[in-house]
Amino acid sequence: MTTARGPLGGDRGLLPDLAGRRELIGGWAAITLIHYFVVEATAMAVWQGNPGYDRRAHVISDLGAAHCGPFNGYEVCSPLNWLMNASFVLQGVAMVLGAVLLSSAVLSVAAEPGARVIRPSMASPAAAFPWIAAWGVRALILVAGIGQAMVGLIPEDTDLALHLTGAGLYFIAGPLSLVILGLVWRGHTQMSWIVLLFGVVSLGATIYVLAVQLRVEEPGAIERTMAYPIILGLSLVGLVVAHRVTRERKAVRAVLRSSIPGTPPPHRTAG
């Protein structure tokens, strides 16, 4: 692993671009996942199905059902189904953007100020692990994003098989990405334990649901135990990355200003 002074061998190509615009966009894309909670509450408020919407009994996808009528033992009717499905799709797009725009190098060092990494081909297996693991995290987030977009594009009452396929991708790949990233960040930031906890809770709930073959008494409650930690965990990851990139960008601008002849030093206020 290199230091903040520069990469091994003087090869600047090994340094992740922690002040790049695409990295900032990728971090903020992950943060936007938090919008889901506002959309869910809004869709629940106008629910017209029978019985009334219950977070413990009704699964999230009922809010995105395309039609009013009997489905899965309930009379579902969600006037804002289009809004709920748009949220699913936007979440998927945001996750795909995060996976594409955030490089493995950035993800592997974003939690530790001043940290740098080198490519696996030029490092020992131990030093290469964060980079390789971060690559896996990106791949998992990409898969989870595709799955979440499928959930919104294919409501449950249009093609249940494809809808469940998308949900499966999301609920398996999403928590796995958080578990791995939490381990990569362990020892670098206290946030690692929160990210790891979100991943473990979601993954544990997913394993339980698969073990009982989707037969649970309160499907809405267990599904939210699977979904909420993914949203919160990935939003937290985006916050950590965006904060690090913003600091790096400010540092770069400060260096550029100080290198311009005649530029006055930064103004300091009392206290």
CSV table of C-alpha atoms in Angstrom, one decimal:
chain,number,residue,atom,x,y,z
A,1,MET,CA,0.0,0.0,0.0
A,2,THR,CA,1.3,3.5,-0.8
A,3,THR,CA,1.1,6.6,1.3
A,4,ALA,CA,-0.5,10.0,0.6
A,5,ARG,CA,3.0,11.1,-0.7
A,6,GLY,CA,2.7,9.0,-3.8
A,7,PRO,CA,2.4,5.5,-5.2
A,8,LEU,CA,5.1,2.9,-5.2
A,9,GLY,CA,7.7,3.3,-8.0
A,10,GLY,CA,6.5,6.8,-8.7
A,11,ASP,CA,3.8,5.6,-11.1
A,12,ARG,CA,1.0,8.1,-10.6
A,13,GLY,CA,-1.3,5.9,-12.6
A,14,LEU,CA,-1.7,3.8,-9.6
A,15,LEU,CA,-3.3,6.6,-7.6
A,16,PRO,CA,-7.1,6.6,-7.4
A,17,ASP,CA,-8.6,9.9,-8.5
A,18,LEU,CA,-10.2,10.9,-5.2
A,19,ALA,CA,-11.0,14.4,-6.5
A,20,GLY,CA,-12.7,13.4,-9.7
A,21,ARG,CA,-16.1,14.7,-10.7
A,22,ARG,CA,-17.3,11.2,-11.7
A,23,GLU,CA,-16.4,9.9,-8.2
A,24,LEU,CA,-18.4,12.8,-6.6
A,25,ILE,CA,-21.4,12.0,-8.8
A,26,GLY,CA,-21.1,8.3,-7.9
A,27,GLY,CA,-21.1,9.0,-4.2
A,28,TRP,CA,-24.1,11.3,-4.4
A,29,ALA,CA,-26.0,8.8,-6.6
A,30,ALA,CA,-25.8,6.3,-3.7
A,31,ILE,CA,-27.0,8.9,-1.3
A,32,THR,CA,-30.2,9.5,-3.3
A,33,LEU,CA,-31.4,6.0,-2.4
A,34,ILE,CA,-32.7,7.6,0.8
A,35,HIS,CA,-35.6,9.2,-1.2
A,36,TYR,CA,-37.3,5.8,-1.1
A,37,PHE,CA,-38.7,6.3,2.4
A,38,VAL,CA,-40.5,9.5,1.4
A,39,VAL,CA,-42.0,7.8,-1.6
A,40,GLU,CA,-43.1,4.7,0.3
A,41,ALA,CA,-44.8,6.8,3.0
A,42,THR,CA,-46.6,8.9,0.3
A,43,ALA,CA,-47.8,5.8,-1.6
A,44,MET,CA,-49.0,4.2,1.7
A,45,ALA,CA,-51.0,7.3,2.6
A,46,VAL,CA,-53.2,7.0,-0.5
A,47,TRP,CA,-53.6,3.2,-0.5
A,48,GLN,CA,-57.2,2.2,-1.4
A,49,GLY,CA,-56.9,-1.6,-1.1
A,50,ASN,CA,-58.7,-3.8,1.4
A,51,PRO,CA,-57.6,-4.2,4.1
A,52,GLY,CA,-55.7,-1.0,4.8
A,53,TYR,CA,-52.0,-1.1,4.2
A,54,ASP,CA,-50.0,-2.7,7.0
A,55,ARG,CA,-46.2,-2.6,6.9
A,56,ARG,CA,-46.1,-6.0,8.6
A,57,ALA,CA,-48.6,-7.8,6.4
A,58,HIS,CA,-48.2,-6.1,3.0
A,59,VAL,CA,-45.1,-6.5,1.0
A,60,ILE,CA,-43.5,-3.4,-0.5
A,61,SER,CA,-44.3,-4.5,-4.1
A,62,ASP,CA,-48.0,-4.2,-3.3
A,63,LEU,CA,-47.5,-0.4,-3.5
A,64,GLY,CA,-46.4,-0.8,-7.1
A,65,ALA,CA,-49.1,-3.2,-8.2
A,66,ALA,CA,-50.3,-2.0,-11.7
A,67,HIS,CA,-53.9,-2.8,-11.2
A,68,CYS,CA,-56.6,-2.7,-8.6
A,69,GLY,CA,-58.0,-6.1,-7.7
A,70,PRO,CA,-57.4,-9.3,-5.8
A,71,PHE,CA,-53.7,-10.4,-5.6
A,72,ASN,CA,-51.9,-12.6,-3.2
A,73,GLY,CA,-54.8,-12.9,-0.9
A,74,TYR,CA,-55.5,-9.1,-0.7
A,75,GLU,CA,-57.5,-6.5,-2.5
A,76,VAL,CA,-54.6,-4.4,-3.7
A,77,CYS,CA,-55.1,-0.8,-5.0
A,78,SER,CA,-52.3,1.7,-5.1
A,79,PRO,CA,-53.2,4.9,-6.9
A,80,LEU,CA,-49.5,6.0,-6.8
A,81,ASN,CA,-48.2,2.8,-8.2
A,82,TRP,CA,-46.4,4.8,-10.9
A,83,LEU,CA,-44.5,6.8,-8.3
A,84,MET,CA,-43.5,3.7,-6.3
A,85,ASN,CA,-42.3,1.9,-9.5
A,86,ALA,CA,-40.4,5.0,-10.5
A,87,SER,CA,-38.7,5.0,-7.2
A,88,PHE,CA,-37.6,1.4,-7.7
A,89,VAL,CA,-36.2,2.2,-11.1
A,90,LEU,CA,-34.5,5.3,-9.9
A,91,GLN,CA,-32.9,3.3,-7.0
A,92,GLY,CA,-31.7,0.8,-9.6
A,93,VAL,CA,-30.2,3.5,-11.8
A,94,ALA,CA,-28.5,5.2,-8.9
A,95,MET,CA,-26.9,1.9,-7.9
A,96,VAL,CA,-25.7,1.2,-11.4
A,97,LEU,CA,-24.3,4.7,-11.6
A,98,GLY,CA,-22.5,4.2,-8.3
A,99,ALA,CA,-21.1,0.9,-9.4
A,100,VAL,CA,-19.9,2.3,-12.7
A,101,LEU,CA,-18.6,5.7,-11.6
A,102,LEU,CA,-16.8,4.7,-8.4
A,103,SER,CA,-13.6,2.8,-9.2
A,104,SER,CA,-12.5,-0.1,-7.1
A,105,ALA,CA,-9.5,2.0,-6.0
A,106,VAL,CA,-11.7,4.8,-4.7
A,107,LEU,CA,-14.0,2.4,-2.9
A,108,SER,CA,-11.1,0.6,-1.2
A,109,VAL,CA,-9.6,3.7,0.3
A,110,ALA,CA,-12.5,6.2,0.6
A,111,ALA,CA,-13.0,5.5,4.3
A,112,GLU,CA,-9.5,6.4,5.3
A,113,PRO,CA,-8.2,9.9,4.7
A,114,GLY,CA,-4.8,9.9,3.0
A,115,ALA,CA,-4.9,6.2,2.1
A,116,ARG,CA,-3.9,5.0,-1.4
A,117,VAL,CA,-3.8,1.6,-3.0
A,118,ILE,CA,-1.9,0.0,-5.9
A,119,ARG,CA,-3.1,-2.4,-8.5
A,120,PRO,CA,-3.3,-6.1,-7.5
A,121,SER,CA,-0.8,-7.1,-10.1
A,122,MET,CA,1.8,-5.0,-8.4
A,123,ALA,CA,1.1,-5.8,-4.8
A,124,SER,CA,1.3,-8.8,-2.5
A,125,PRO,CA,-1.9,-10.8,-2.1
A,126,ALA,CA,-2.6,-9.2,1.3
A,127,ALA,CA,-2.2,-5.6,-0.1
A,128,ALA,CA,-4.3,-6.5,-3.1
A,129,PHE,CA,-7.3,-7.7,-1.1
A,130,PRO,CA,-9.0,-4.3,-0.6
A,131,TRP,CA,-8.8,-3.6,-4.4
A,132,ILE,CA,-10.1,-7.0,-5.4
A,133,ALA,CA,-12.8,-7.0,-2.8
A,134,ALA,CA,-13.9,-3.5,-3.8
A,135,TRP,CA,-14.2,-4.8,-7.4
A,136,GLY,CA,-16.5,-7.5,-6.1
A,137,VAL,CA,-18.5,-4.9,-4.3
A,138,ARG,CA,-19.0,-2.9,-7.5
A,139,ALA,CA,-20.1,-6.0,-9.4
A,140,LEU,CA,-22.6,-6.9,-6.6
A,141,ILE,CA,-24.0,-3.3,-6.5
A,142,LEU,CA,-24.4,-3.4,-10.3
A,143,VAL,CA,-26.4,-6.7,-10.1
A,144,ALA,CA,-28.5,-5.4,-7.2
A,145,GLY,CA,-29.3,-2.2,-9.2
A,146,ILE,CA,-30.4,-4.2,-12.2
A,147,GLY,CA,-32.6,-6.3,-10.0
A,148,GLN,CA,-34.2,-3.3,-8.4
A,149,ALA,CA,-34.8,-1.6,-11.7
A,150,MET,CA,-36.6,-4.9,-12.8
A,151,VAL,CA,-38.8,-4.7,-9.8
A,152,GLY,CA,-40.1,-1.3,-10.9
A,153,LEU,CA,-40.3,-2.0,-14.6
A,154,ILE,CA,-42.2,-5.3,-14.0
A,155,PRO,CA,-44.8,-4.9,-11.3
A,156,GLU,CA,-45.8,-8.0,-9.3
A,157,ASP,CA,-49.2,-8.3,-10.9
A,158,THR,CA,-47.9,-8.2,-14.5
A,159,ASP,CA,-45.2,-10.9,-14.4
A,160,LEU,CA,-44.6,-12.3,-11.0
A,161,ALA,CA,-41.7,-14.6,-12.0
A,162,LEU,CA,-39.6,-11.9,-13.5
A,163,HIS,CA,-40.6,-9.5,-10.7
A,164,LEU,CA,-39.3,-12.0,-8.1
A,165,THR,CA,-36.2,-12.6,-10.1
A,166,GLY,CA,-35.3,-8.9,-9.9
A,167,ALA,CA,-36.1,-8.9,-6.2
A,168,GLY,CA,-33.9,-11.9,-5.7
A,169,LEU,CA,-31.0,-10.2,-7.4
A,170,TYR,CA,-31.5,-7.2,-5.2
A,171,PHE,CA,-31.9,-9.0,-1.9
A,172,ILE,CA,-28.9,-11.3,-2.4
A,173,ALA,CA,-26.4,-9.0,-4.1
A,174,GLY,CA,-27.3,-5.9,-2.1
A,175,PRO,CA,-26.4,-7.2,1.4
A,176,LEU,CA,-23.4,-9.1,0.2
A,177,SER,CA,-21.9,-5.9,-1.2
A,178,LEU,CA,-22.4,-4.3,2.3
A,179,VAL,CA,-20.8,-7.2,4.1
A,180,ILE,CA,-17.8,-7.2,1.9
A,181,LEU,CA,-17.3,-3.5,2.0
A,182,GLY,CA,-17.7,-3.4,5.7
A,183,LEU,CA,-14.9,-5.9,6.0
A,184,VAL,CA,-12.7,-3.8,3.6
A,185,TRP,CA,-13.3,-0.7,5.6
A,186,ARG,CA,-12.8,-2.4,9.0
A,187,GLY,CA,-10.1,-0.6,11.0
A,188,HIS,CA,-10.3,2.5,8.7
A,189,THR,CA,-13.5,4.0,9.9
A,190,GLN,CA,-16.1,3.4,12.6
A,191,MET,CA,-18.7,3.5,9.8
A,192,SER,CA,-17.4,0.1,8.7
A,193,TRP,CA,-19.3,-1.5,11.6
A,194,ILE,CA,-22.6,0.1,10.7
A,195,VAL,CA,-22.2,-0.9,7.0
A,196,LEU,CA,-21.3,-4.4,8.1
A,197,LEU,CA,-24.3,-4.6,10.5
A,198,PHE,CA,-26.7,-3.4,7.8
A,199,GLY,CA,-25.3,-6.1,5.5
A,200,VAL,CA,-25.5,-8.9,8.1
A,201,VAL,CA,-29.1,-8.0,9.1
A,202,SER,CA,-30.3,-7.9,5.5
A,203,LEU,CA,-28.4,-11.0,4.5
A,204,GLY,CA,-29.6,-12.9,7.5
A,205,ALA,CA,-33.3,-12.0,6.8
A,206,THR,CA,-32.8,-13.0,3.2
A,207,ILE,CA,-31.3,-16.4,4.1
A,208,TYR,CA,-34.2,-17.0,6.5
A,209,VAL,CA,-36.8,-16.2,3.8
A,210,LEU,CA,-35.1,-18.6,1.4
A,211,ALA,CA,-34.8,-21.3,4.0
A,212,VAL,CA,-38.6,-21.3,4.7
A,213,GLN,CA,-39.3,-21.0,0.9
A,214,LEU,CA,-40.9,-17.5,1.2
A,215,ARG,CA,-43.5,-18.8,3.7
A,216,VAL,CA,-43.5,-16.2,6.5
A,217,GLU,CA,-46.4,-15.0,8.7
A,218,GLU,CA,-45.6,-11.3,8.3
A,219,PRO,CA,-44.1,-10.9,4.8
A,220,GLY,CA,-44.1,-7.1,5.0
A,221,ALA,CA,-42.1,-7.0,8.2
A,222,ILE,CA,-39.5,-9.5,7.0
A,223,GLU,CA,-39.1,-7.9,3.6
A,224,ARG,CA,-38.5,-4.5,5.2
A,225,THR,CA,-35.9,-6.1,7.4
A,226,MET,CA,-34.2,-7.2,4.1
A,227,ALA,CA,-34.7,-4.0,2.2
A,228,TYR,CA,-34.3,-1.1,4.6
A,229,PRO,CA,-30.7,-2.0,5.7
A,230,ILE,CA,-29.7,-2.1,2.0
A,231,ILE,CA,-31.0,1.3,1.3
A,232,LEU,CA,-29.5,2.8,4.5
A,233,GLY,CA,-26.2,1.0,4.1
A,234,LEU,CA,-25.6,2.0,0.5
A,235,SER,CA,-26.7,5.6,1.3
A,236,LEU,CA,-24.2,5.6,4.1
A,237,VAL,CA,-21.5,4.3,1.7
A,238,GLY,CA,-22.3,7.1,-0.7
A,239,LEU,CA,-22.1,9.7,2.1
A,240,VAL,CA,-18.6,8.4,3.2
A,241,VAL,CA,-17.4,8.5,-0.4
A,242,ALA,CA,-18.9,11.9,-1.2
A,243,HIS,CA,-17.4,13.4,2.0
A,244,ARG,CA,-13.9,12.0,1.2
A,245,VAL,CA,-14.1,13.2,-2.5
A,246,THR,CA,-15.4,16.6,-1.5
A,247,ARG,CA,-12.5,17.1,1.0
A,248,GLU,CA,-10.0,16.0,-1.7
A,249,ARG,CA,-11.5,18.4,-4.2
A,250,LYS,CA,-11.2,21.3,-1.7
A,251,ALA,CA,-7.6,20.4,-1.0
A,252,VAL,CA,-6.8,20.4,-4.7
A,253,ARG,CA,-8.4,23.8,-5.2
A,254,ALA,CA,-6.5,25.1,-2.2
A,255,VAL,CA,-3.2,23.9,-3.7
A,256,LEU,CA,-4.0,25.4,-7.1
A,257,ARG,CA,-4.9,28.8,-5.6
A,258,SER,CA,-1.6,28.8,-3.6
A,259,SER,CA,0.4,28.0,-6.7
A,260,ILE,CA,-0.9,31.0,-8.6
A,261,PRO,CA,1.4,34.0,-8.2
A,262,GLY,CA,-0.2,37.0,-6.6
A,263,THR,CA,-3.0,34.9,-5.0
A,264,PRO,CA,-3.7,36.2,-1.5
A,265,PRO,CA,-3.6,33.7,1.3
A,266,PRO,CA,-6.9,32.3,2.6
A,267,HIS,CA,-8.7,34.8,4.9
A,268,ARG,CA,-8.9,33.6,8.5
A,269,THR,CA,-11.5,34.8,11.0
A,270,ALA,CA,-10.9,35.3,14.7
A,271,GLY,CA,-11.4,32.2,16.8
